[in-house]
Amino acid sequence: MQGLTAELIKGLWYVAAPGRDLKPGKTLAKTLVGEPVLMGRSKTGEVFAIRDVCPHRGIPLRYGQFDGETVQCCYHGWRFDQTGTCVEIPSLREGQQMDLGKIRCGSYPCVERQGMIWIFFPRAGETPAEAGYPEPPLMPDFDVATGPRFHIMLPFHCSMDHAAFGLMDPTHAAYVHTSWWFKKGAKKLRPKEKHFAPSELGWSMVRHELPPQNIAYKILGTPVTTEISYMLPGLRIENIRGSKYQATGLTAITPVNEGETEVHQFFWVSAGWMSAFKPIFEHLMRTFLDQDRVVVIQQREGLIHKPNLMLINDADTQARWWMRVKDTFVKAQADGKPFENPIQPMTLRWRS
Ligand code: FES
Ligand SMILES: [Fe+2]
């Protein structure tokens, strides 16, 4: 198991930003999955993503201008459309024709679904269809036009693997998430038993009923059931169904590079009145996620010394699955074969 760095997986859709961060006629530059990306939203509302490096002399295109249709480089004014193709070189005079269509900064498949901007990071020129994933996953119970009611993002100073382990780690909560409103410390550990089954690109904790004393879920109307899915490239989707309302939470891990990661949390809730609690809810989400962020910073101090790390049964079985699913996926890509999920149905037991 690697300590500080992790291989960046290509050939999948990644959450790049919430749609609301990109207004019409604006651009947003980020490094994602090790690539320099310039996202933009045209005046008519469509999103796009091009490679943020000018093919003329390499300056990032984010320093230029976006007029709502094309991006103009700040250095010599070359202009690029939303597919990353050059459409104007201002210095050219008569007789100096060039085939501008052959000059490209490159672009990435980019779509907006459910209020999120997703970008597909291909392996050497492959399209989403060729990779077998023409669309990013849809959040259950909400239609494609419905945006999240709540969103936060925190940068984590760690590799994608260590951020992902936090998503599927059932026994850290009692020690790390010790806010009065969540857990009251590690004194009340209870035996747990959950059933798991393989699902596309990962596995799911199969749908089960939540205990009636769970106040947060009581809002949705008891009985409440939940299903939690974990999938590449670092998504945790929790779908909660109550008798009155439904809620879906997504934690999406998007690597910036091998040692830095963006962790997004989104919530869709069918109860419209919950928007009134947005500041409180997002504050609680941030407090909770920040506890995870701080612990990986502390962990980094130890990982620098390259310890041999341990994954134990059954508390860390899902972390093992994560490594297996990831390795199998990368190997299938290298062999040019379809991904075959290595996970088998299983019941895991632990105390938390
Ligand atoms: S470097 Fe971009 S136009 Fe010259
Ligand atoms: Fe956590």
Coordinates of C-alpha atoms and ligand atoms in Angstrom, one line a residue:
M1 CA 0.0 0.0 0.0
Q2 CA 1.4 3.4 -1.0
G3 CA 1.8 6.1 1.7
L4 CA 1.7 9.6 0.4
T5 CA 0.9 9.2 -3.3
A6 CA -1.5 7.3 -5.3
E7 CA -1.9 6.6 -9.0
L8 CA -4.4 8.9 -10.7
I9 CA -7.0 6.8 -12.5
K10 CA -8.1 7.9 -16.0
G11 CA -11.0 6.8 -18.1
L12 CA -13.7 7.9 -15.7
W13 CA -15.9 10.9 -14.9
Y14 CA -14.9 13.1 -12.0
V15 CA -16.8 15.8 -10.1
A16 CA -15.1 19.1 -11.1
A17 CA -17.2 21.7 -9.4
P18 CA -20.7 22.6 -8.4
G19 CA -22.5 24.2 -11.3
R20 CA -23.3 27.3 -9.3
D21 CA -19.5 28.1 -9.1
L22 CA -19.5 28.8 -12.9
K23 CA -21.7 31.8 -14.0
P24 CA -22.6 32.4 -17.7
G25 CA -19.7 34.1 -19.5
K26 CA -17.1 33.1 -16.8
T27 CA -14.3 30.6 -16.5
L28 CA -12.9 28.6 -13.7
A29 CA -9.3 27.2 -13.7
K30 CA -8.3 24.2 -11.7
T31 CA -5.7 21.4 -11.7
L32 CA -7.7 18.2 -11.6
V33 CA -6.4 14.6 -11.9
G34 CA -3.0 16.1 -12.6
E35 CA -4.3 18.1 -15.6
P36 CA -4.5 21.8 -16.1
V37 CA -8.2 22.5 -16.8
L38 CA -10.0 25.7 -17.8
M39 CA -13.8 25.3 -17.4
G40 CA -16.2 27.8 -18.8
R41 CA -19.9 28.5 -19.2
S42 CA -21.0 30.2 -22.4
K43 CA -23.5 33.1 -22.4
T44 CA -26.2 30.6 -23.4
G45 CA -25.4 28.4 -20.3
E46 CA -23.5 25.3 -21.7
V47 CA -20.4 24.2 -19.8
F48 CA -17.1 23.2 -21.4
A49 CA -13.6 22.3 -20.3
I50 CA -10.4 22.9 -22.3
R51 CA -6.7 22.2 -21.5
D52 CA -5.3 25.3 -19.8
V53 CA -2.1 25.5 -21.8
C54 CA -1.8 27.7 -25.0
P55 CA -0.3 25.6 -27.8
H56 CA 1.6 28.6 -29.1
R57 CA 4.0 29.3 -26.2
G58 CA 2.5 27.4 -23.3
I59 CA 1.0 30.2 -21.1
P60 CA -2.1 29.2 -19.2
L61 CA -5.2 30.3 -21.1
R62 CA -6.8 31.4 -17.8
Y63 CA -4.8 34.6 -17.9
G64 CA -6.6 35.6 -21.1
Q65 CA -10.1 36.8 -21.8
F66 CA -13.4 34.9 -22.3
D67 CA -16.1 36.7 -24.2
G68 CA -18.8 34.2 -23.6
E69 CA -17.9 32.2 -26.7
T70 CA -14.2 32.0 -27.2
V71 CA -11.1 32.2 -25.0
Q72 CA -8.4 34.6 -26.1
C73 CA -4.8 34.0 -25.0
C74 CA -3.2 36.9 -23.0
Y75 CA 0.1 36.6 -24.8
H76 CA -0.5 37.0 -28.6
G77 CA -4.2 37.0 -28.8
W78 CA -4.8 33.5 -30.3
R79 CA -8.4 32.6 -29.9
F80 CA -9.9 29.1 -29.0
D81 CA -13.4 27.8 -29.2
Q82 CA -15.1 25.6 -26.6
T83 CA -13.7 22.5 -28.3
G84 CA -10.2 23.8 -27.7
T85 CA -9.7 24.5 -31.5
C86 CA -7.9 27.7 -32.6
V87 CA -10.3 30.0 -34.5
E88 CA -8.1 33.1 -34.9
I89 CA -4.4 34.1 -35.0
P90 CA -4.4 38.0 -35.1
S91 CA -0.9 38.3 -36.5
L92 CA -1.7 36.5 -39.8
R93 CA -1.7 38.6 -43.0
E94 CA -2.8 37.7 -46.5
G95 CA -0.8 34.9 -47.9
Q96 CA 0.0 33.5 -44.5
Q97 CA -2.9 31.1 -44.3
M98 CA -2.7 28.4 -41.7
D99 CA -5.1 25.5 -41.1
L100 CA -6.3 26.7 -37.7
G101 CA -8.5 23.6 -37.2
K102 CA -5.2 21.7 -36.7
I103 CA -4.1 23.9 -33.8
R104 CA -5.7 22.7 -30.6
C105 CA -5.1 23.2 -26.9
G106 CA -7.3 20.1 -26.2
S107 CA -10.6 19.7 -24.5
Y108 CA -12.3 17.3 -22.1
P109 CA -15.8 15.8 -22.2
C110 CA -17.7 18.0 -19.8
V111 CA -21.4 17.8 -18.7
E112 CA -23.6 19.3 -16.1
R113 CA -25.9 16.9 -14.3
Q114 CA -27.9 17.5 -11.1
G115 CA -26.2 20.8 -10.4
M116 CA -22.7 19.3 -10.7
I117 CA -20.1 19.8 -13.4
W118 CA -18.5 16.4 -14.4
I119 CA -15.3 16.1 -16.5
F120 CA -14.2 12.9 -18.1
F121 CA -10.4 12.4 -18.0
P122 CA -9.5 10.1 -20.9
R123 CA -6.6 7.7 -21.3
A124 CA -4.7 8.6 -24.4
G125 CA -7.4 10.0 -26.6
E126 CA -10.2 7.6 -25.6
T127 CA -13.8 8.9 -25.5
P128 CA -16.3 8.2 -22.6
A129 CA -18.2 5.7 -24.9
E130 CA -15.0 3.9 -25.7
A131 CA -14.1 3.7 -22.0
G132 CA -17.6 2.2 -21.4
Y133 CA -18.9 5.1 -19.3
P134 CA -20.7 7.5 -21.6
E135 CA -22.4 9.3 -18.7
P136 CA -21.5 10.1 -15.1
P137 CA -23.6 8.3 -12.5
L138 CA -27.0 9.9 -11.6
M139 CA -27.9 10.4 -8.0
P140 CA -31.0 8.2 -7.2
D141 CA -34.4 9.7 -6.5
F142 CA -33.6 13.1 -8.1
D143 CA -33.9 14.1 -11.8
V144 CA -31.2 15.3 -14.0
A145 CA -32.2 19.0 -13.6
T146 CA -32.4 19.0 -9.8
G147 CA -29.4 20.6 -8.1
P148 CA -28.2 19.9 -4.6
R149 CA -29.7 21.8 -1.7
F150 CA -26.4 21.8 0.2
H151 CA -22.7 21.7 -0.9
I152 CA -19.3 22.1 0.6
M153 CA -15.8 21.4 -0.6
L154 CA -12.6 21.1 1.5
P155 CA -9.1 20.5 0.1
F156 CA -7.4 17.5 1.7
H157 CA -3.6 17.4 2.0
C158 CA -3.4 13.7 1.1
S159 CA -3.5 11.2 -1.7
M160 CA -6.7 10.1 -3.1
D161 CA -6.4 6.7 -1.4
H162 CA -6.2 8.1 2.1
A163 CA -9.1 10.4 1.4
A164 CA -11.1 7.4 0.0
F165 CA -10.3 5.2 3.0
G166 CA -12.0 7.9 5.2
L167 CA -15.2 7.4 3.2
M168 CA -15.5 3.7 3.9
D169 CA -13.9 3.6 7.4
P170 CA -16.7 2.6 9.8
T171 CA -14.7 2.8 13.0
H172 CA -13.1 6.3 13.0
A173 CA -16.3 8.2 13.7
A174 CA -16.4 7.6 17.4
Y175 CA -12.8 9.0 17.8
V176 CA -12.7 11.7 15.0
H177 CA -16.3 12.9 14.8
T178 CA -16.8 13.8 18.4
S179 CA -19.0 16.9 18.1
W180 CA -21.7 16.9 20.7
W181 CA -24.4 16.8 18.0
F182 CA -23.0 13.7 16.4
K183 CA -21.3 11.2 18.8
K184 CA -20.5 11.4 22.5
G185 CA -17.1 9.8 22.3
A186 CA -15.9 6.3 22.1
K187 CA -17.5 5.0 25.3
K188 CA -20.6 3.6 23.6
L189 CA -19.2 1.3 20.9
R190 CA -21.9 -1.1 19.6
P191 CA -21.6 -4.3 17.6
K192 CA -22.5 -3.7 14.0
E193 CA -23.3 -6.2 11.2
K194 CA -23.9 -5.0 7.6
H195 CA -24.5 -6.8 4.4
F196 CA -22.6 -5.8 1.3
A197 CA -23.0 -6.7 -2.4
P198 CA -21.0 -5.8 -5.6
S199 CA -22.4 -2.9 -7.7
E200 CA -21.2 -1.1 -10.8
L201 CA -17.5 0.0 -10.3
G202 CA -17.7 -0.8 -6.6
W203 CA -20.0 -2.2 -3.9
S204 CA -23.0 -1.3 -1.8
M205 CA -24.0 -1.6 1.8
V206 CA -27.4 -3.1 1.0
R207 CA -30.6 -1.2 2.0
H208 CA -31.4 -1.5 5.6
E209 CA -33.6 0.3 8.1
L210 CA -32.1 3.0 10.3
P211 CA -32.7 2.9 14.1
P212 CA -35.8 4.9 15.0
Q213 CA -33.8 7.0 17.6
N214 CA -31.8 8.6 14.8
I215 CA -33.1 12.2 14.9
A216 CA -31.6 13.4 11.7
Y217 CA -33.3 10.7 9.7
K218 CA -36.6 11.0 11.6
I219 CA -37.1 14.3 9.7
L220 CA -37.6 12.2 6.6
G221 CA -40.5 10.2 8.3
T222 CA -40.0 6.8 9.9
P223 CA -39.4 4.1 8.9
V224 CA -36.2 5.2 7.1
T225 CA -34.1 3.0 5.0
T226 CA -30.6 3.7 3.6
E227 CA -28.3 2.2 1.0
I228 CA -24.7 3.3 0.7
S229 CA -22.7 2.8 -2.6
Y230 CA -19.0 3.2 -3.0
M231 CA -17.6 3.3 -6.5
L232 CA -14.6 4.4 -8.6
P233 CA -13.2 7.0 -8.9
G234 CA -13.9 7.8 -5.2
L235 CA -17.7 8.3 -4.9
R236 CA -19.8 7.5 -1.8
I237 CA -23.5 7.8 -2.6
E238 CA -26.0 7.5 0.3
N239 CA -29.6 7.2 -0.6
I240 CA -32.0 7.6 2.3
R241 CA -35.8 7.0 1.9
G242 CA -38.3 8.0 4.5
S243 CA -42.1 7.8 4.5
K244 CA -42.3 11.6 3.8
Y245 CA -39.1 12.6 2.0
Q246 CA -36.0 11.3 0.3
A247 CA -32.4 12.5 0.6
T248 CA -29.3 11.6 -1.3
G249 CA -25.8 12.5 -0.2
L250 CA -22.7 12.3 -2.4
T251 CA -19.1 12.6 -1.2
A252 CA -16.9 12.9 -4.3
I253 CA -13.2 12.7 -4.1
T254 CA -11.4 14.4 -7.0
P255 CA -7.6 14.3 -6.9
V256 CA -5.8 17.5 -7.8
N257 CA -2.5 15.6 -8.1
E258 CA -0.9 12.6 -6.4
G259 CA -0.7 14.3 -3.0
E260 CA -3.6 16.8 -2.9
T261 CA -7.3 16.0 -3.2
E262 CA -10.6 17.9 -3.3
V263 CA -13.4 16.4 -1.2
H264 CA -16.9 17.6 -2.2
Q265 CA -20.1 16.9 -0.2
F266 CA -23.5 17.4 -1.8
F267 CA -27.0 16.8 -0.5
W268 CA -30.2 16.5 -2.4
V269 CA -33.3 16.6 -0.2
S270 CA -36.9 16.5 -1.4
A271 CA -38.1 18.6 1.5
G272 CA -38.1 22.1 0.1
W273 CA -38.4 23.8 3.5
M274 CA -34.9 22.4 4.4
S275 CA -33.3 25.2 2.3
A276 CA -34.1 27.6 5.1
F277 CA -31.5 25.7 7.2
K278 CA -28.8 25.9 4.5
P279 CA -26.3 28.0 6.6
I280 CA -26.7 25.8 9.6
F281 CA -26.6 22.5 7.6
E282 CA -23.5 23.5 5.6
H283 CA -21.8 24.7 8.8
L284 CA -22.4 21.3 10.3
M285 CA -21.2 19.5 7.1
R286 CA -18.0 21.7 7.1
T287 CA -17.3 21.0 10.8
F288 CA -17.7 17.2 10.2
L289 CA -15.6 17.1 7.1
D290 CA -13.0 19.3 8.7
Q291 CA -12.5 16.7 11.3
D292 CA -11.5 14.2 8.6
R293 CA -9.3 16.9 6.9
V294 CA -7.4 17.5 10.2
V295 CA -6.8 13.8 10.8
V296 CA -5.2 13.2 7.4
I297 CA -2.9 16.2 8.0
Q298 CA -1.8 14.6 11.3
Q299 CA -1.5 11.2 9.6
R300 CA 0.9 12.7 7.0
E301 CA 3.4 13.5 9.7
G302 CA 3.7 9.7 10.3
L303 CA 3.4 8.6 6.7
I304 CA 6.6 10.6 5.9
H305 CA 8.5 7.9 7.7
K306 CA 7.0 5.3 5.4
P307 CA 5.5 2.9 8.0
N308 CA 4.1 -0.5 6.9
L309 CA 0.4 0.1 7.2
M310 CA -2.2 -2.4 8.3
L311 CA -5.7 -3.2 7.1
I312 CA -7.6 -5.4 9.6
N313 CA -10.7 -7.5 9.4
D314 CA -13.6 -6.5 9.3
A315 CA -13.2 -2.8 10.1
D316 CA -10.8 -2.2 7.1
T317 CA -12.2 -4.8 4.7
Q318 CA -13.8 -2.1 2.6
A319 CA -10.4 -0.3 2.4
R320 CA -9.0 -3.6 1.0
W321 CA -11.9 -3.8 -1.4
W322 CA -11.1 -0.2 -2.6
M323 CA -7.6 -1.2 -3.4
R324 CA -8.7 -4.4 -5.2
V325 CA -11.4 -2.7 -7.2
K326 CA -9.0 0.1 -8.2
D327 CA -6.1 -2.4 -9.1
T328 CA -8.5 -4.6 -11.1
F329 CA -9.9 -1.6 -13.0
V330 CA -6.4 -0.3 -13.9
K331 CA -5.3 -3.8 -14.9
A332 CA -8.4 -4.3 -17.1
Q333 CA -7.6 -0.9 -18.8
A334 CA -4.0 -2.0 -19.4
D335 CA -5.1 -5.3 -20.9
G336 CA -7.8 -3.7 -23.0
K337 CA -10.5 -5.8 -21.3
P338 CA -13.8 -4.9 -19.6
F339 CA -13.7 -4.4 -15.9
E340 CA -14.9 -7.4 -13.9
N341 CA -15.9 -6.6 -10.4
P342 CA -13.8 -8.7 -7.9
I343 CA -16.2 -8.1 -5.0
Q344 CA -18.4 -10.9 -3.7
P345 CA -21.5 -10.5 -1.5
M346 CA -20.4 -10.5 2.2
T347 CA -21.5 -9.6 5.7
L348 CA -19.0 -7.6 7.7
R349 CA -19.0 -7.2 11.5
W350 CA -17.3 -4.6 13.7
R351 CA -17.8 -2.4 16.8
S352 CA -18.3 1.3 16.3
Ligands
FES1 S1 1.3 32.0 -26.1 FE1 -0.8 32.0 -26.4 S2 -1.0 33.3 -28.2 FE2 1.1 33.1 -27.9
FE2 FE -15.1 10.8 8.7

